[in-house]
PDB file of C-alpha atoms and ligand atoms in Angstrom:
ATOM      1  CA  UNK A   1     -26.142 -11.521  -7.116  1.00  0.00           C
ATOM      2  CA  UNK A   2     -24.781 -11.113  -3.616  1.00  0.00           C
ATOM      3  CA  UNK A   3     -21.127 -10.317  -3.477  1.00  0.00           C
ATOM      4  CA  UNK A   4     -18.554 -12.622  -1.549  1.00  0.00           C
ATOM      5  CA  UNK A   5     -16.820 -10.464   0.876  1.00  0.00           C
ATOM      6  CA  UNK A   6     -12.794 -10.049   0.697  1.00  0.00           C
ATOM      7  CA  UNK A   7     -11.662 -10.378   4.259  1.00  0.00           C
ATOM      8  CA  UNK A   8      -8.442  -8.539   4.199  1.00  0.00           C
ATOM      9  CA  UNK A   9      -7.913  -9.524   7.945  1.00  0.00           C
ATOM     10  CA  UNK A  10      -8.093 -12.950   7.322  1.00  0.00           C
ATOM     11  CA  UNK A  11      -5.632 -12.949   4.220  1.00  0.00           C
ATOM     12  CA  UNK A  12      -3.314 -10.030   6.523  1.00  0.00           C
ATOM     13  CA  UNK A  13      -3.572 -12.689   9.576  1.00  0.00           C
ATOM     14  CA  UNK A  14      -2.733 -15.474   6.946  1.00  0.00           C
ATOM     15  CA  UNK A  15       0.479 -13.628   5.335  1.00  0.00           C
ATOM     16  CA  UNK A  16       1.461 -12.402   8.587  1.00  0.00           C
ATOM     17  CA  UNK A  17       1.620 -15.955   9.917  1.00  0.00           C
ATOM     18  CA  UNK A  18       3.758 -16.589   7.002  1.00  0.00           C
ATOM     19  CA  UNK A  19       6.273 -13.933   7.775  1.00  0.00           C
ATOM     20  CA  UNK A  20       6.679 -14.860  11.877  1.00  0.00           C
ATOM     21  CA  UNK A  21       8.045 -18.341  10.984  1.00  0.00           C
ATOM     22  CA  UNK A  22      10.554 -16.537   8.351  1.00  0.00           C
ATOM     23  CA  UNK A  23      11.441 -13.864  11.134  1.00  0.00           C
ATOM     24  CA  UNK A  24      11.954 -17.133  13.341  1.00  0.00           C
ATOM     25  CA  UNK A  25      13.932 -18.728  10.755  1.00  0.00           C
ATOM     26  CA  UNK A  26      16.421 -15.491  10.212  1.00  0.00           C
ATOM     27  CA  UNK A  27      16.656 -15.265  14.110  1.00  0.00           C
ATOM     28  CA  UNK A  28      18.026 -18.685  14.494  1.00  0.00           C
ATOM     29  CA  UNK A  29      20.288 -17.707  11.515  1.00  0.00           C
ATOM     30  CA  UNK A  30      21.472 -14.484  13.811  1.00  0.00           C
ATOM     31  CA  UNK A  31      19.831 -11.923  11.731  1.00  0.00           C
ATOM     32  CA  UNK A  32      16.478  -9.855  12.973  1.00  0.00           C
ATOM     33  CA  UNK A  33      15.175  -7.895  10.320  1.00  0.00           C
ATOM     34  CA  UNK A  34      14.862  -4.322  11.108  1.00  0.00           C
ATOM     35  CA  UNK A  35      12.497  -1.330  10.248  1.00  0.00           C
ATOM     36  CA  UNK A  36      13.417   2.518  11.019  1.00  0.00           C
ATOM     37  CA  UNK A  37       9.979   4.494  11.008  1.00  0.00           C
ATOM     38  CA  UNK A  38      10.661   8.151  10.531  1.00  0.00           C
ATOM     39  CA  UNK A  39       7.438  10.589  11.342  1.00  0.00           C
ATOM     40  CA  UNK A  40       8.261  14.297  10.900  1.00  0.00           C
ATOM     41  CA  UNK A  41       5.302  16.443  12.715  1.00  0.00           C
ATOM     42  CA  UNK A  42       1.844  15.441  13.873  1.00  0.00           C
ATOM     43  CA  UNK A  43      -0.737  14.379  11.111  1.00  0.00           C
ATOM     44  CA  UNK A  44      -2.918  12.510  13.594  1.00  0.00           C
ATOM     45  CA  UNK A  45      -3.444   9.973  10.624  1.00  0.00           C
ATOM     46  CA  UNK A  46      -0.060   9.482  10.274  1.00  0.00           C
ATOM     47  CA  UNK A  47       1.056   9.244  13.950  1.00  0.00           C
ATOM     48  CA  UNK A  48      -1.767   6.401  13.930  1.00  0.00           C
ATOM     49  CA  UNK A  49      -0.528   4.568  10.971  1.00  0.00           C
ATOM     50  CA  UNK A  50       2.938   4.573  12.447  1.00  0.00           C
ATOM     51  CA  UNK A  51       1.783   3.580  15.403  1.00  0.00           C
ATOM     52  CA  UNK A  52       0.074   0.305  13.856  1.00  0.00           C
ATOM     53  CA  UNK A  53       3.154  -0.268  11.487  1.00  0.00           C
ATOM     54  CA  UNK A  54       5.742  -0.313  14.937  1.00  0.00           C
ATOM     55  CA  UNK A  55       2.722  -2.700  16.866  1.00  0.00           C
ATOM     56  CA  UNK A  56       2.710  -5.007  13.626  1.00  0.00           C
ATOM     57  CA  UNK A  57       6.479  -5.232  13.539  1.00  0.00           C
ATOM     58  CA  UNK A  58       6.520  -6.796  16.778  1.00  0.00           C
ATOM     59  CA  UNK A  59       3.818  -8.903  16.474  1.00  0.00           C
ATOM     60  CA  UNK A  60       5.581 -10.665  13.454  1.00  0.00           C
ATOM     61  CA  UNK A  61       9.462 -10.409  15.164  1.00  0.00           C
ATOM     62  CA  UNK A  62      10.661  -7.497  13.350  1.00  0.00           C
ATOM     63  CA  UNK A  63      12.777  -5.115  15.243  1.00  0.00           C
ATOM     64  CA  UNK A  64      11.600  -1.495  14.846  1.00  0.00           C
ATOM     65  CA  UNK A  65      13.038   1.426  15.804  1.00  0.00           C
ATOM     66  CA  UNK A  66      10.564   5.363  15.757  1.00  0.00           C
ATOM     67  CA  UNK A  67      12.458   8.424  14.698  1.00  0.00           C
ATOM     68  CA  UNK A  68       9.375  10.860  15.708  1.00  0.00           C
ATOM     69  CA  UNK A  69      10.947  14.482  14.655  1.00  0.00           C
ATOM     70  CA  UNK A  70       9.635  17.955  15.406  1.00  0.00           C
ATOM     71  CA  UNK A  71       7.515  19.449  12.712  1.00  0.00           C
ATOM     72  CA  UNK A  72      10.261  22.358  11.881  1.00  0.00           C
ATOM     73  CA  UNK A  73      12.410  19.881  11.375  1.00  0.00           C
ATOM     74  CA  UNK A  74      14.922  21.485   8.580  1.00  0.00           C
ATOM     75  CA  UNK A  75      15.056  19.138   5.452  1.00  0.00           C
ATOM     76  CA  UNK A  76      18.859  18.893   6.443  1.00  0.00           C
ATOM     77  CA  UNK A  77      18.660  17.193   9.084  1.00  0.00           C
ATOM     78  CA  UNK A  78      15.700  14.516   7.972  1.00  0.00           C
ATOM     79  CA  UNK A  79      18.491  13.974   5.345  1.00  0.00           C
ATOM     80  CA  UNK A  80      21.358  13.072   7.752  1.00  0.00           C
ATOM     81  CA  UNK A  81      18.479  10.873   9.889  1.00  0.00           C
ATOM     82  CA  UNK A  82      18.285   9.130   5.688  1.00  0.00           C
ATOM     83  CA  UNK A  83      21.644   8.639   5.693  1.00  0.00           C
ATOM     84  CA  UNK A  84      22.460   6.979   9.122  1.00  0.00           C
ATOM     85  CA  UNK A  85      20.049   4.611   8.350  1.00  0.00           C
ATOM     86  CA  UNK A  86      21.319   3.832   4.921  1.00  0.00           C
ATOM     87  CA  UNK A  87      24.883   3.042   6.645  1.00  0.00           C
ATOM     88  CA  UNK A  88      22.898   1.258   9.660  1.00  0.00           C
ATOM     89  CA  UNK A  89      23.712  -3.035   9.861  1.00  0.00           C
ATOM     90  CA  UNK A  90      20.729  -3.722  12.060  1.00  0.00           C
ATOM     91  CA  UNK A  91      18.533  -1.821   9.362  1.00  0.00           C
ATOM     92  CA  UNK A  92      16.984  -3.346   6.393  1.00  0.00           C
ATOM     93  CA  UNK A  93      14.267  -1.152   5.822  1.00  0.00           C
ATOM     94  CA  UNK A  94      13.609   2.449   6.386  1.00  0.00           C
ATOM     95  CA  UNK A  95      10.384   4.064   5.850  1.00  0.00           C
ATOM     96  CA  UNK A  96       9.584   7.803   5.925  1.00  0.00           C
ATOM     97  CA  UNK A  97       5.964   8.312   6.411  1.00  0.00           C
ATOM     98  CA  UNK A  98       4.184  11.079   4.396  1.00  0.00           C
ATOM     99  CA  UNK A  99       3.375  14.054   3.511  1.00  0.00           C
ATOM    100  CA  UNK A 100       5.958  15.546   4.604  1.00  0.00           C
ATOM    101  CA  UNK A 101       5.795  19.197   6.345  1.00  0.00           C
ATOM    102  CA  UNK A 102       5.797  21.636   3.127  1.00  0.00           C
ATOM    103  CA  UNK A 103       9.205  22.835   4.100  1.00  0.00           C
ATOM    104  CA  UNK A 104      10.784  19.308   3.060  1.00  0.00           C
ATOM    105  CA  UNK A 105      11.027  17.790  -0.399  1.00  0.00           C
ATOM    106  CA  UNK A 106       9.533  14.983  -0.534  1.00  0.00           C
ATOM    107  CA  UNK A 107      11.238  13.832  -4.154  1.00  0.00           C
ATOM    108  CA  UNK A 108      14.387  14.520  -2.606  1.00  0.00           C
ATOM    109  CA  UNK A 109      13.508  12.642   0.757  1.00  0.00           C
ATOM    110  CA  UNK A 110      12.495   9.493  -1.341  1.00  0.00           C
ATOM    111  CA  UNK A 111      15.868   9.890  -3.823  1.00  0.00           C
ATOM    112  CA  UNK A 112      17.950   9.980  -0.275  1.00  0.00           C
ATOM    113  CA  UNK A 113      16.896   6.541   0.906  1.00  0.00           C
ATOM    114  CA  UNK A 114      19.281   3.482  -0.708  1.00  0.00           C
ATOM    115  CA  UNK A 115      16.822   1.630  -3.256  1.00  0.00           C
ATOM    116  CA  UNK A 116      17.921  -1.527  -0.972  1.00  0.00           C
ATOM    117  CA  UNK A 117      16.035  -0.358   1.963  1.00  0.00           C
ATOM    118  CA  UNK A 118      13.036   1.716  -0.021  1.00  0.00           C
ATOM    119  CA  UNK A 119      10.454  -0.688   1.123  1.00  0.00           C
ATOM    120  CA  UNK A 120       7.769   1.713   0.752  1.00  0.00           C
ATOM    121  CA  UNK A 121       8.779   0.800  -3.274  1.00  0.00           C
ATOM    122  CA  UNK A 122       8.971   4.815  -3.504  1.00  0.00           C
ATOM    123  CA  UNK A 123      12.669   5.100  -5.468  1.00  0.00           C
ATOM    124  CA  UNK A 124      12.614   6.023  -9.069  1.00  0.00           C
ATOM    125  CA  UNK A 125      15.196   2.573  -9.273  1.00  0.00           C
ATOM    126  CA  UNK A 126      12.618   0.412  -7.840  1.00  0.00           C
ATOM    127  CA  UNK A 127       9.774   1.907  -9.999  1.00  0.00           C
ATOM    128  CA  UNK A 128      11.469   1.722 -12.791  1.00  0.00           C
ATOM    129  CA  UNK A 129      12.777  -1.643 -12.084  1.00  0.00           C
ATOM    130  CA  UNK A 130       9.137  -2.678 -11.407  1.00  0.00           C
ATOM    131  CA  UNK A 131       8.097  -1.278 -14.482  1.00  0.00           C
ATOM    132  CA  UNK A 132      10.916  -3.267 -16.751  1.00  0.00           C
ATOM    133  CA  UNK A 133      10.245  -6.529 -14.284  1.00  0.00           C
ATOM    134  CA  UNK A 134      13.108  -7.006 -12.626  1.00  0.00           C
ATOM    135  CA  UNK A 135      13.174  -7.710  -8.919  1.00  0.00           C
ATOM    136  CA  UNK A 136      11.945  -4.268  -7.039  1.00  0.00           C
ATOM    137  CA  UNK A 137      10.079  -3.469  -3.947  1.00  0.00           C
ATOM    138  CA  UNK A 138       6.521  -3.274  -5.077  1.00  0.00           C
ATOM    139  CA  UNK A 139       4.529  -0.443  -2.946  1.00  0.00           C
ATOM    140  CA  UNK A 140       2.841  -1.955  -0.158  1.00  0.00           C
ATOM    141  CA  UNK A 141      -1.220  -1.219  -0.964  1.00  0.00           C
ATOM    142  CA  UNK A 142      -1.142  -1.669  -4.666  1.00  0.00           C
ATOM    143  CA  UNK A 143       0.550  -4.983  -3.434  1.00  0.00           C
ATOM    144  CA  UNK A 144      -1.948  -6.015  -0.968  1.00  0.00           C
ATOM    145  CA  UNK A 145      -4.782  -5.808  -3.287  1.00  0.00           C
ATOM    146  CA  UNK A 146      -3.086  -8.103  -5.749  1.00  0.00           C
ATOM    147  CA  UNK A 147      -2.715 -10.454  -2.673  1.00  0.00           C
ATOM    148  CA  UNK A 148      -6.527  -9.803  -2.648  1.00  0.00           C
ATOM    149  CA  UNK A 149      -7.250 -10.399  -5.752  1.00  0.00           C
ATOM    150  CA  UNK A 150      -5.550 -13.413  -5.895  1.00  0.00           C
ATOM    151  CA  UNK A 151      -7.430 -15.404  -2.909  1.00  0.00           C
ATOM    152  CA  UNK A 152     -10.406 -15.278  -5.052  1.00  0.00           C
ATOM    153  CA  UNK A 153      -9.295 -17.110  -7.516  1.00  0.00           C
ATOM    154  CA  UNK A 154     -10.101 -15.029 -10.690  1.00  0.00           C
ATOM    155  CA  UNK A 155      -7.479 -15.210 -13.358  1.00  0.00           C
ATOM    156  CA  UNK A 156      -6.294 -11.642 -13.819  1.00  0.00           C
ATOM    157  CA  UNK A 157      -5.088 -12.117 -17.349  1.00  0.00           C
ATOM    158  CA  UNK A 158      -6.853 -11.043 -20.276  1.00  0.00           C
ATOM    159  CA  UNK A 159      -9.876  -9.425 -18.079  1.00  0.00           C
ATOM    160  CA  UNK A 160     -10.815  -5.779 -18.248  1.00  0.00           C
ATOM    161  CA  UNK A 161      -9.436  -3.910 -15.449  1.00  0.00           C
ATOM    162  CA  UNK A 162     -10.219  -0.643 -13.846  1.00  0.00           C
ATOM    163  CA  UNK A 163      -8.073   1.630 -11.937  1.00  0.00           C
ATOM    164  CA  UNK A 164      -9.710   4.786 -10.434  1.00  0.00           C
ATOM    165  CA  UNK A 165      -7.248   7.755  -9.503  1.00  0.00           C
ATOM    166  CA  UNK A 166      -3.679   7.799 -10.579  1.00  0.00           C
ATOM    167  CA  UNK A 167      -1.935   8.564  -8.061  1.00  0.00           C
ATOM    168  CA  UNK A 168       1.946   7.774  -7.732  1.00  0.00           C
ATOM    169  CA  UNK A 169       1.282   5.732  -4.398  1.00  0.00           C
ATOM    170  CA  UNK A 170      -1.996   3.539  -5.276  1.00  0.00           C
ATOM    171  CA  UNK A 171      -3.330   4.581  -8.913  1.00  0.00           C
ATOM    172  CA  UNK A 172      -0.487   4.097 -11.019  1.00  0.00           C
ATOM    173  CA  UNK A 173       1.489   0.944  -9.535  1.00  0.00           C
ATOM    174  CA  UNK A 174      -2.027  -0.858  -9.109  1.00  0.00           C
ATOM    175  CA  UNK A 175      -2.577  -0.369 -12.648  1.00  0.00           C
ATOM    176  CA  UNK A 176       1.114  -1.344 -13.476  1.00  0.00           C
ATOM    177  CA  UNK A 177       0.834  -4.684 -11.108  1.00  0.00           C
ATOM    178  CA  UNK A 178      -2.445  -5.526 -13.124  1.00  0.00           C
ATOM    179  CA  UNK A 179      -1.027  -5.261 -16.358  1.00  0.00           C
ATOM    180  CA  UNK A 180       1.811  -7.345 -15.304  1.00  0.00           C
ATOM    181  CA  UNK A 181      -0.543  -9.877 -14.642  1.00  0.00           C
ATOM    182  CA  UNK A 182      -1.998  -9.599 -18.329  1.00  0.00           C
ATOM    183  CA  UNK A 183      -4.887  -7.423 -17.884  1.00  0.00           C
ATOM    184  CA  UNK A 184      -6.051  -4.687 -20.346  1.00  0.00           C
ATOM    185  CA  UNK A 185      -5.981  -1.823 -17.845  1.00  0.00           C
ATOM    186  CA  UNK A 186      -7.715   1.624 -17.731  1.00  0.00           C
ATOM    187  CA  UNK A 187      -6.748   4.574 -15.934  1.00  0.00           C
ATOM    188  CA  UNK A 188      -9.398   6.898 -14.600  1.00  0.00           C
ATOM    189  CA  UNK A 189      -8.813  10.390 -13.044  1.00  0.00           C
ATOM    190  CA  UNK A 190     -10.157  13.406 -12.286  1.00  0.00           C
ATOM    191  CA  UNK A 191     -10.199  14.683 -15.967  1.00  0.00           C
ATOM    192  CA  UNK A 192     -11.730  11.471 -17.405  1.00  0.00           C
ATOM    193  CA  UNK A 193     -14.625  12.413 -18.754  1.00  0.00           C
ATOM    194  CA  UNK A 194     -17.362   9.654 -18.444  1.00  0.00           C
ATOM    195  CA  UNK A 195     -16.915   7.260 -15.380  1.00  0.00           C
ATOM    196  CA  UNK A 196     -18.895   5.110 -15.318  1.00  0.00           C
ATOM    197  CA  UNK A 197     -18.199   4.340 -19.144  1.00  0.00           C
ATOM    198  CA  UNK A 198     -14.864   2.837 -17.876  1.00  0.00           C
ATOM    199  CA  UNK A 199     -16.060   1.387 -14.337  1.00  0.00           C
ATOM    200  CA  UNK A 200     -19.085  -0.491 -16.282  1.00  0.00           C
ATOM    201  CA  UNK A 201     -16.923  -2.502 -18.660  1.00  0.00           C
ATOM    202  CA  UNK A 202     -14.239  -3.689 -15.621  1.00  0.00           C
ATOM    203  CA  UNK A 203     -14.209  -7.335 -14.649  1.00  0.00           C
ATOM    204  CA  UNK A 204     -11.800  -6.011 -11.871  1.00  0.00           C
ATOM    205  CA  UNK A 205     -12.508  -2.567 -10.392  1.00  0.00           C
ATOM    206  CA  UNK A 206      -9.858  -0.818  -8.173  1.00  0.00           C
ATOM    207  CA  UNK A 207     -10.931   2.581  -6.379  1.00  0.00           C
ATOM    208  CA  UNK A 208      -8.595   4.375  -5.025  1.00  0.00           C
ATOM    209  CA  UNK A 209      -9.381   8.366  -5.202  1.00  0.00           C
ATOM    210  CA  UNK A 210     -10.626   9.275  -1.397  1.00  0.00           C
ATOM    211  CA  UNK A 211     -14.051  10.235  -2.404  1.00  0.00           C
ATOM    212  CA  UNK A 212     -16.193   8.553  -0.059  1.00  0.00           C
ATOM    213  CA  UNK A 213     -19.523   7.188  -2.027  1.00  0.00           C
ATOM    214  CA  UNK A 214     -18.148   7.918  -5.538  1.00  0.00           C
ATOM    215  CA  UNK A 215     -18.923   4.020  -7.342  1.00  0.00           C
ATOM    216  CA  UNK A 216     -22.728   3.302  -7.009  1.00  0.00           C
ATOM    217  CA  UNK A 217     -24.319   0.039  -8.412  1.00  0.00           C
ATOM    218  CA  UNK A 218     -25.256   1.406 -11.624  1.00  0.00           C
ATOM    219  CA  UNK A 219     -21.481   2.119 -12.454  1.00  0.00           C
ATOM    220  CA  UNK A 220     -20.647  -1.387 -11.618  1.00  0.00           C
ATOM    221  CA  UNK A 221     -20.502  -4.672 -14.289  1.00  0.00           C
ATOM    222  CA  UNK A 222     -22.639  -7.477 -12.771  1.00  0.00           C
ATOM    223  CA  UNK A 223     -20.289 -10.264 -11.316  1.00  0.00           C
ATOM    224  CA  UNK A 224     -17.357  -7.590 -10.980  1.00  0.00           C
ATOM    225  CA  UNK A 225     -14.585  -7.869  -8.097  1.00  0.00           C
ATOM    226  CA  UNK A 226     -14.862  -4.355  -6.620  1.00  0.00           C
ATOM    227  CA  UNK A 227     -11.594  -3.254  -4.548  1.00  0.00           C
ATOM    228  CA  UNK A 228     -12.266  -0.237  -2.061  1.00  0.00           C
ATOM    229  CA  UNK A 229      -8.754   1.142  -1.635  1.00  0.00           C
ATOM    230  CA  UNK A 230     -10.374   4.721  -0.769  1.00  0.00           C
ATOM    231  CA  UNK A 231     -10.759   5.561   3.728  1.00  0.00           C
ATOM    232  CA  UNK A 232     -12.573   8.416   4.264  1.00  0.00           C
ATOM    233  CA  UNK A 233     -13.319   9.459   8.013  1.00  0.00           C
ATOM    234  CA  UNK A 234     -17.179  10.723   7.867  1.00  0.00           C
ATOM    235  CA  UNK A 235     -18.949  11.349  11.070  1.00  0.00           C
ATOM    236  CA  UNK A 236     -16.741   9.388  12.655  1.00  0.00           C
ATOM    237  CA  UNK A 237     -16.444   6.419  11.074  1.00  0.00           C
ATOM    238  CA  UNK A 238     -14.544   5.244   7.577  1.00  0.00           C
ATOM    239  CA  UNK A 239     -16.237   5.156   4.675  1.00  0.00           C
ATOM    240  CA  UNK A 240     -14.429   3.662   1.434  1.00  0.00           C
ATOM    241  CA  UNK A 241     -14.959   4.988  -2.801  1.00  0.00           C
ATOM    242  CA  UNK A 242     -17.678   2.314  -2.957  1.00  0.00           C
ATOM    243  CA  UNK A 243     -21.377   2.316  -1.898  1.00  0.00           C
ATOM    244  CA  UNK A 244     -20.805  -0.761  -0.233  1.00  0.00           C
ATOM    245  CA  UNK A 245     -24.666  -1.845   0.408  1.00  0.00           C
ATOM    246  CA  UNK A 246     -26.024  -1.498  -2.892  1.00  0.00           C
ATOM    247  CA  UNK A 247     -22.721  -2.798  -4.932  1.00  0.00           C
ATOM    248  CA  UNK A 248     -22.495  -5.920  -2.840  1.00  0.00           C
ATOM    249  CA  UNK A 249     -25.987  -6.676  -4.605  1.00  0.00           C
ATOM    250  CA  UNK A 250     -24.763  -6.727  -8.016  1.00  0.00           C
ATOM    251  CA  UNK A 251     -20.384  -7.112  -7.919  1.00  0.00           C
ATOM    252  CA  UNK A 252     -19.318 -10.999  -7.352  1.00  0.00           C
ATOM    253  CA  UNK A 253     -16.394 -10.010  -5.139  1.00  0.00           C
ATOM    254  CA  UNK A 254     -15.775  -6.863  -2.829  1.00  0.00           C
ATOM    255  CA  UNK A 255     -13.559  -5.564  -0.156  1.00  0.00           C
ATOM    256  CA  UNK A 256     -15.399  -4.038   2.971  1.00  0.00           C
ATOM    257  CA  UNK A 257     -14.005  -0.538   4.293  1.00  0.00           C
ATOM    258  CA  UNK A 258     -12.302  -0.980   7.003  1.00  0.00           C
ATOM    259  CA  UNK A 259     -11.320  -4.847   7.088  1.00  0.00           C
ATOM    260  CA  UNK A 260     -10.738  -4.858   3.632  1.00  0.00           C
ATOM    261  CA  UNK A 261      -7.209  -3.084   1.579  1.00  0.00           C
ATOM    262  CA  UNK A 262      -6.802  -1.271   5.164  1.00  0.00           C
ATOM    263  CA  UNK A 263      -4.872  -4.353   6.596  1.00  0.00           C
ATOM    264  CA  UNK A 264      -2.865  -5.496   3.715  1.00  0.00           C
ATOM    265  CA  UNK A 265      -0.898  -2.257   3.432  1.00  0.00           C
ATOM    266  CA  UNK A 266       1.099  -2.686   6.661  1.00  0.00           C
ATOM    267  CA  UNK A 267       1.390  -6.549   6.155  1.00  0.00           C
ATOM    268  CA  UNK A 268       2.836  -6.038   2.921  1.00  0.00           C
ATOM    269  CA  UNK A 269       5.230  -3.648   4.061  1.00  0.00           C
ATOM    270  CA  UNK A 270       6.325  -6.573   6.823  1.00  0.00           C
ATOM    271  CA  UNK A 271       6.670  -8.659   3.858  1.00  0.00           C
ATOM    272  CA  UNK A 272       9.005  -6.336   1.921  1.00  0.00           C
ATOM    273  CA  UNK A 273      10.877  -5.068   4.911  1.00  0.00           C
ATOM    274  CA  UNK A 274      11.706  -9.258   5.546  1.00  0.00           C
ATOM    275  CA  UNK A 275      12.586  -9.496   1.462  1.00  0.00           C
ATOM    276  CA  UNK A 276      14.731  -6.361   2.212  1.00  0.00           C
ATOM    277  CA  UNK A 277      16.603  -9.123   4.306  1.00  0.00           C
ATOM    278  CA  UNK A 278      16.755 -11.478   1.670  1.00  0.00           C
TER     279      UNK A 278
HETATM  280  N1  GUN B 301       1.319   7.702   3.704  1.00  0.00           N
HETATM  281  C1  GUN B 301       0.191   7.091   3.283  1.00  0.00           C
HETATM  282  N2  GUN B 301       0.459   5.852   2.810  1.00  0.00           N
HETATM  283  C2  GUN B 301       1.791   5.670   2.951  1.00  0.00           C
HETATM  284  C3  GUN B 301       2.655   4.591   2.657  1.00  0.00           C
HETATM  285  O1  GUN B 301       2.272   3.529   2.147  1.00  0.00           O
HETATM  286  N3  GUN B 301       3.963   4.798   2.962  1.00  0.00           N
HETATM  287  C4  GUN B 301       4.427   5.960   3.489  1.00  0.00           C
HETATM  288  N4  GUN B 301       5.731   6.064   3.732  1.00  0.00           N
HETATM  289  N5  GUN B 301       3.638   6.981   3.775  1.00  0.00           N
HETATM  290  C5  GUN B 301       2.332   6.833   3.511  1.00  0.00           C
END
């Protein structure tokens, strides 16, 4: 079997579409919604991300605002930035990129920023509102492959699903999301002991560890829908979790790396910053 390809692009340009005529809508209302970007340092990676998430906020009408602040910066002070924000009108969602430089706590960066505006989905209230299924802000990747997963068409309940890494950003909400949907869901890490045990029963397999390479064909279930979360810069160029050539020959569904998860993140965190609105 030859996989169909997931073209994140075309669901992100989709969504995004979506979101312009609601930003239009709220305009004629008086209201623009508003992102605050906050960068501390500069993580290369993350002063690109932040670039694209300020670009995509004005290509959907969202007004966006970059708080780029020296790496020293004394956790104090990123805290009073938090809190200006929180009291802002004309700001619905604030977003502090990470990491963080070691001298700042993260936890108590995330804890500072008011649930409301925690579009990332970060906050131990929306988590835990998540997790109990009452409205939250669901975080923006584990999101977008949902939105993925959905433009196939497979129904997500009762299949076997696969979540690889477990991390508090990707891992663990993915898996959360799926079981929402009715899926029996395992959680793979770094101590799990056999793999490919767990990746060979999934009908829905979600990588997401940063190990570029890690899921060959022989770990896959024929038919699967593989979802590359992982983006791995080697020699240049990104590389996701999956052997993408040799999977595509035996999984139904798969998500290229880039072009895949890459461009839902950002358009789900336009989405959420407009529900912040709402
Ligand atoms: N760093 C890597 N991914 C993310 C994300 O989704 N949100 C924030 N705030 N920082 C990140």
């Amino acid at each position: 079997m030859t996989a169909k390809i997931i073209d994140g692009k075309l669901v992100a340009q989709n969504i995004r579409a979506k979101l312009k005529e609601e930003t239009i809508k709220l305009k004629e209302k008086g209201i623009t919604p508003g992102l605050a970007v906050v960068l501390v340092g500069n993580n290369p990676a993350s002063e690109a991300y932040v670039k694209m998430k300020v670009k995509a906020c004005g290509e959907v009408g969202i007004f966006s605002e970059k708080h780029h602040l020296e790496v020293d910066t004394k956790e104090q002070d990123l805290l009073n930035l938090i809190e200006s924000l929180n009291q802002r009108k004309d700001i619905h969602g604030i977003l502090v990129q990470l990491p963080l430089p070691e001298q700042i706590d993260t936890t108590k960066v995330i804890l500072a920023i008011d649930p409301k505006k925690d579009i990332d989905g970060f906050h131990p209230t929306n988590i835990g509102n998540f997790h109990i299924g009452m409205p939250a802000f669901i975080p923006c990747t584990p999101y977008g492959v949902l939105k993925l997963i959905e433009t196939t068409g497979i129904d997500i309940a009762g299949k076997d699903v696969t979540v690889v890494g477990a991390s508090n950003l990707v891992g663990k909400p993915a898996a959360f999301l799926m079981l929402q949907e009715g899926a029996t869901v395992t959680i793979c890490h770094k101590l799990t002991r056999d793999l490919a045990l767990h990746t060979r029963k999934a009908d829905i397999l979600i990588v997401a560890v940063g190990y570029p390479g890690l899921i060959t064909a022989d770990m896959v279930k024929e038919g699967a829908c593989v979802i590359d979360v992982g983006t791995t810069k080697v020699e240049g160029k990104l590389k996701g979790d999956v052997e993408f050539e040799e999977v595509k020959e035996k999984a139904g569904w798969i998500t290229p790396v880039p072009g895949g998860v890459g461009p839902m993140t950002i358009t789900m965190l336009l989405y959420n910053t407009i529900e912040a609105v709402k």
